[in-house]
């Protein structure tokens, strides 16, 4: 019954999405149907939520008469992973995608009260229009509720590599980020059709840009850390096409986040901001297409089915084609924004946008180059050597820009330099000299990354100078926190790349290995047993100085489906991480053991977490400020808050 | 500056930036992209030695051998028509098993042995590099 109910709810929601699209078109033609549009958007989201809950329930009770459950779950699986299996497959993850599209539509209907009503009505219609394509996809070609007749006795189980907490939080976080960008896409389409691309639109877009950016950042951080400890390769970024698929929307969202504040503050960069809003969601869809089409040989694309890829590609072509047609027709009318001085806050933000766009273009070219080359008959793969080389200089330029930008004023910089900038430059020079004292082993980029990172860590605090700290607005705290996080990220990446020590050895119980001042003693190599796996486990005792820590890296053998996975183990210290992976071997000859000491790699995770925190501070701070203003003056229309960022 | 001139300036700068990025990309791609080869390509002498290559194929049953010191492995990758010996030092990735697909990144030595710096195996148990699936299909061998 649950499956049929879920399926029926999905059909109802699709019907309502059609109604919502119709209401959006009516708004465009001048009818005042906003109340109805809002109500429909909210009910539609509730229906999809009901459908998603039905699917969760089917997975929790392991209803093996449902095809999706039988192929992706198993009665023996821990409850936590039964839950996560709901979206650990193609159909379930598409349902999650549709759910998020509808929820974002409903949130837009509920919270965007200050926006021009016509813009909002058309945007809600657009959001439903995007949803319809995915509803059609689910209902006609990837029904998650399809029955299996006759039903089976036991499920096939979830791919064990995916049986990890990483799977539970990582895809939903990324999806919220991806789909959040749809709101900006819809708002851009709505505003262009309504002819109202103004500062109010910039302010209305900002929380959505911030929200999806926060989730994208958190999702990428989560995925990166997951790859780092689960794959056992000791790296955090592989420039895999699937990773690039999440990086490209992030780059667009980061650029958008900054250009939206120029639009909100100065009513400049109108056409540019609208274009970025369209590109952001285009990149989300392109990423989804990339992951699902199997077009590119990737280490971790999970659902290889060209038919699905083609469907998403057709949808994307349709949406993007329509949106850019609207852009082409309407943008001339809204383009004339305010002019600005090159040396000003907005000038720096324009430079930031250009650099981010250039990085986006480079990643896009590198990711799709193999596809294009294949069309001409050459099989080529583009990997880290290319991406590191072309992105590093631009990323370093961006970091350099970060020194100056936040200290400049909007409009015109009246005094050429302030004391704050002097301090920042002095810090930068000091930081540039410092790494010269390190060993000669470092490459040019590592040296530069380290010095810019150290300088930026100091420079990012400059906007707080001369302010009363407790009266500084939250968005400024958010900016400072995020920029400080970027500085830590730079230091972490440069140190990890320059100073990692590695040992690979064949070990038996009783052996002792040294790596970078650590002594790792092999106490035992023994069998271990889990709920649905058996393993070979090394019991290691790692010590440096006085303290000793136990480490237990494993080689796990899963039975259904039969798969080996290696579970690395980490010791985290403030100044780095010791990383151990157990490889193949046998008791007579010994087992392979790989050890890494990665100094300051902790700053990568801490930095990324601070970047997310900075976003949250801004978002929550703005929310609270808006709420207070409403409390104080319920009649107030519009608000001025242009100083931040 | 008038808004119109400024916009023109911005457009020119943006075009210059994108063009610069493309030049950088092409330059980066020209010597840093690795060619994807199959064992047949190597057998037919189509692969250059001493340059970065990605070799894709199926791990031949019974071919995985560990060296005496235990840190290196050698195995054969085949595509139904030809086979290439591969050596690798380090820990093999999860899901690297005999009879399934793998990609070796590295260089072809003058002796015809492929020295891999990195081995990739797929997260999916049904995985096979698409290039190999094509080759196998063309060669008439079963693809699973």
PDB file of C-alpha atoms in Angstrom, chain A residues 156 159 161 226 230-231 233 238 297-302 304 335-336 339-341 350 354 358 362 365 369 378-382 385-386 389-390 504-506 561 563-566 581-585 589-590 592 594, chain B residues 1-3 6-7 10 13-14 17-18 21-22 24-29 32-36 54 66 68-72 88-95 103 118-127 129-131:
ATOM      1  CA  UNK A 156      21.015  -7.227  -3.260  1.00  0.00           C
ATOM      2  CA  UNK A 159      27.438  -1.067  -2.471  1.00  0.00           C
ATOM      3  CA  UNK A 161      31.889   1.502  -0.281  1.00  0.00           C
ATOM      4  CA  UNK A 226      34.941  11.359   2.907  1.00  0.00           C
ATOM      5  CA  UNK A 230      37.344   6.315   2.994  1.00  0.00           C
ATOM      6  CA  UNK A 231      39.241   5.817  -0.242  1.00  0.00           C
ATOM      7  CA  UNK A 233      44.488   7.287  -0.986  1.00  0.00           C
ATOM      8  CA  UNK A 238      41.455  14.349  -7.167  1.00  0.00           C
ATOM      9  CA  UNK A 297      35.187   7.754 -17.178  1.00  0.00           C
ATOM     10  CA  UNK A 298      35.169   8.714 -13.555  1.00  0.00           C
ATOM     11  CA  UNK A 299      36.287   6.909 -10.460  1.00  0.00           C
ATOM     12  CA  UNK A 300      33.030   7.494  -8.750  1.00  0.00           C
ATOM     13  CA  UNK A 301      30.163   8.167 -11.101  1.00  0.00           C
ATOM     14  CA  UNK A 302      27.488   5.940  -9.645  1.00  0.00           C
ATOM     15  CA  UNK A 304      25.884   4.795 -15.590  1.00  0.00           C
ATOM     16  CA  UNK A 335      20.944  46.588 -18.424  1.00  0.00           C
ATOM     17  CA  UNK A 336      21.593  50.251 -17.718  1.00  0.00           C
ATOM     18  CA  UNK A 339      28.561  53.204 -13.312  1.00  0.00           C
ATOM     19  CA  UNK A 340      31.393  52.757 -10.834  1.00  0.00           C
ATOM     20  CA  UNK A 341      35.022  53.548 -10.180  1.00  0.00           C
ATOM     21  CA  UNK A 350      34.135  42.670 -10.417  1.00  0.00           C
ATOM     22  CA  UNK A 354      36.196  37.655 -13.468  1.00  0.00           C
ATOM     23  CA  UNK A 358      37.969  32.225 -15.502  1.00  0.00           C
ATOM     24  CA  UNK A 362      39.235  26.338 -17.035  1.00  0.00           C
ATOM     25  CA  UNK A 365      37.260  23.043 -20.442  1.00  0.00           C
ATOM     26  CA  UNK A 369      37.933  18.268 -23.207  1.00  0.00           C
ATOM     27  CA  UNK A 378      41.211  10.501 -29.500  1.00  0.00           C
ATOM     28  CA  UNK A 379      40.809   9.032 -26.034  1.00  0.00           C
ATOM     29  CA  UNK A 380      42.377  11.496 -23.651  1.00  0.00           C
ATOM     30  CA  UNK A 381      42.186  11.985 -19.935  1.00  0.00           C
ATOM     31  CA  UNK A 382      42.807  15.246 -18.166  1.00  0.00           C
ATOM     32  CA  UNK A 385      48.632  18.024 -13.532  1.00  0.00           C
ATOM     33  CA  UNK A 386      46.456  20.187 -15.777  1.00  0.00           C
ATOM     34  CA  UNK A 389      48.691  24.095 -13.050  1.00  0.00           C
ATOM     35  CA  UNK A 390      45.919  26.245 -14.494  1.00  0.00           C
ATOM     36  CA  UNK A 504      55.220   2.162   2.678  1.00  0.00           C
ATOM     37  CA  UNK A 505      56.349  -1.024   4.413  1.00  0.00           C
ATOM     38  CA  UNK A 506      55.660  -4.714   4.680  1.00  0.00           C
ATOM     39  CA  UNK A 561      27.733  -7.939  -2.737  1.00  0.00           C
ATOM     40  CA  UNK A 563      33.544  -6.504  -2.025  1.00  0.00           C
ATOM     41  CA  UNK A 564      36.783  -5.510  -0.352  1.00  0.00           C
ATOM     42  CA  UNK A 565      37.168  -2.086   1.191  1.00  0.00           C
ATOM     43  CA  UNK A 566      40.033  -0.613   3.142  1.00  0.00           C
ATOM     44  CA  UNK A 581      46.116   2.292   5.480  1.00  0.00           C
ATOM     45  CA  UNK A 582      46.412  -1.473   5.503  1.00  0.00           C
ATOM     46  CA  UNK A 583      46.996  -3.179   2.149  1.00  0.00           C
ATOM     47  CA  UNK A 584      47.187  -6.728   0.834  1.00  0.00           C
ATOM     48  CA  UNK A 585      49.299  -9.436   2.318  1.00  0.00           C
ATOM     49  CA  UNK A 589      55.088 -12.583   4.520  1.00  0.00           C
ATOM     50  CA  UNK A 590      53.382  -9.645   6.205  1.00  0.00           C
ATOM     51  CA  UNK A 592      51.435  -3.738   3.300  1.00  0.00           C
ATOM     52  CA  UNK A 594      51.119   2.810   4.264  1.00  0.00           C
TER      53      UNK A 594
ATOM     54  CA  UNK B   1      33.595  57.364 -17.669  1.00  0.00           C
ATOM     55  CA  UNK B   2      30.084  57.087 -19.014  1.00  0.00           C
ATOM     56  CA  UNK B   3      28.157  53.927 -18.100  1.00  0.00           C
ATOM     57  CA  UNK B   6      32.408  51.399 -18.804  1.00  0.00           C
ATOM     58  CA  UNK B   7      30.239  48.523 -19.896  1.00  0.00           C
ATOM     59  CA  UNK B  10      34.063  45.448 -18.805  1.00  0.00           C
ATOM     60  CA  UNK B  13      38.131  42.802 -20.003  1.00  0.00           C
ATOM     61  CA  UNK B  14      35.795  39.823 -19.587  1.00  0.00           C
ATOM     62  CA  UNK B  17      39.993  37.123 -19.283  1.00  0.00           C
ATOM     63  CA  UNK B  18      38.107  34.252 -20.897  1.00  0.00           C
ATOM     64  CA  UNK B  21      41.897  31.390 -19.593  1.00  0.00           C
ATOM     65  CA  UNK B  22      41.383  29.440 -22.817  1.00  0.00           C
ATOM     66  CA  UNK B  24      46.129  28.868 -20.482  1.00  0.00           C
ATOM     67  CA  UNK B  25      43.848  25.846 -20.773  1.00  0.00           C
ATOM     68  CA  UNK B  26      45.106  24.832 -24.197  1.00  0.00           C
ATOM     69  CA  UNK B  27      48.704  25.285 -23.135  1.00  0.00           C
ATOM     70  CA  UNK B  28      48.030  23.211 -20.009  1.00  0.00           C
ATOM     71  CA  UNK B  29      46.248  20.530 -22.004  1.00  0.00           C
ATOM     72  CA  UNK B  32      49.489  17.457 -19.427  1.00  0.00           C
ATOM     73  CA  UNK B  33      46.594  15.469 -20.814  1.00  0.00           C
ATOM     74  CA  UNK B  34      47.170  11.734 -20.706  1.00  0.00           C
ATOM     75  CA  UNK B  35      46.136   9.602 -23.624  1.00  0.00           C
ATOM     76  CA  UNK B  36      43.866   6.709 -22.905  1.00  0.00           C
ATOM     77  CA  UNK B  54      46.093   5.787 -18.875  1.00  0.00           C
ATOM     78  CA  UNK B  66      53.315  -9.941  -5.476  1.00  0.00           C
ATOM     79  CA  UNK B  68      59.412 -10.873  -3.153  1.00  0.00           C
ATOM     80  CA  UNK B  69      59.704  -7.829  -0.928  1.00  0.00           C
ATOM     81  CA  UNK B  70      55.891  -7.660  -0.914  1.00  0.00           C
ATOM     82  CA  UNK B  71      55.469  -4.005  -1.735  1.00  0.00           C
ATOM     83  CA  UNK B  72      55.032  -4.247  -5.474  1.00  0.00           C
ATOM     84  CA  UNK B  88      52.743  -1.081  -9.372  1.00  0.00           C
ATOM     85  CA  UNK B  89      54.217  -0.295  -5.985  1.00  0.00           C
ATOM     86  CA  UNK B  90      51.765   0.483  -3.252  1.00  0.00           C
ATOM     87  CA  UNK B  91      48.375  -0.434  -1.941  1.00  0.00           C
ATOM     88  CA  UNK B  92      45.849  -1.478  -4.554  1.00  0.00           C
ATOM     89  CA  UNK B  93      42.495   0.281  -4.372  1.00  0.00           C
ATOM     90  CA  UNK B  94      39.309  -1.263  -3.049  1.00  0.00           C
ATOM     91  CA  UNK B  95      37.410  -3.293  -5.629  1.00  0.00           C
ATOM     92  CA  UNK B 103      42.663   1.751 -15.127  1.00  0.00           C
ATOM     93  CA  UNK B 118      48.205   4.967  -9.673  1.00  0.00           C
ATOM     94  CA  UNK B 119      45.601   2.270 -10.100  1.00  0.00           C
ATOM     95  CA  UNK B 120      41.918   3.058 -10.323  1.00  0.00           C
ATOM     96  CA  UNK B 121      39.137   0.584  -9.838  1.00  0.00           C
ATOM     97  CA  UNK B 122      35.502   1.394 -10.018  1.00  0.00           C
ATOM     98  CA  UNK B 123      33.191   1.838  -7.027  1.00  0.00           C
ATOM     99  CA  UNK B 124      30.597  -0.156  -8.841  1.00  0.00           C
ATOM    100  CA  UNK B 125      30.963  -3.909  -8.961  1.00  0.00           C
ATOM    101  CA  UNK B 126      29.548  -3.933 -12.505  1.00  0.00           C
ATOM    102  CA  UNK B 127      32.005  -1.389 -13.716  1.00  0.00           C
ATOM    103  CA  UNK B 129      35.774   1.269 -18.518  1.00  0.00           C
ATOM    104  CA  UNK B 130      33.471   2.229 -21.418  1.00  0.00           C
ATOM    105  CA  UNK B 131      36.432   2.144 -23.811  1.00  0.00           C
TER     106      UNK B 131
END
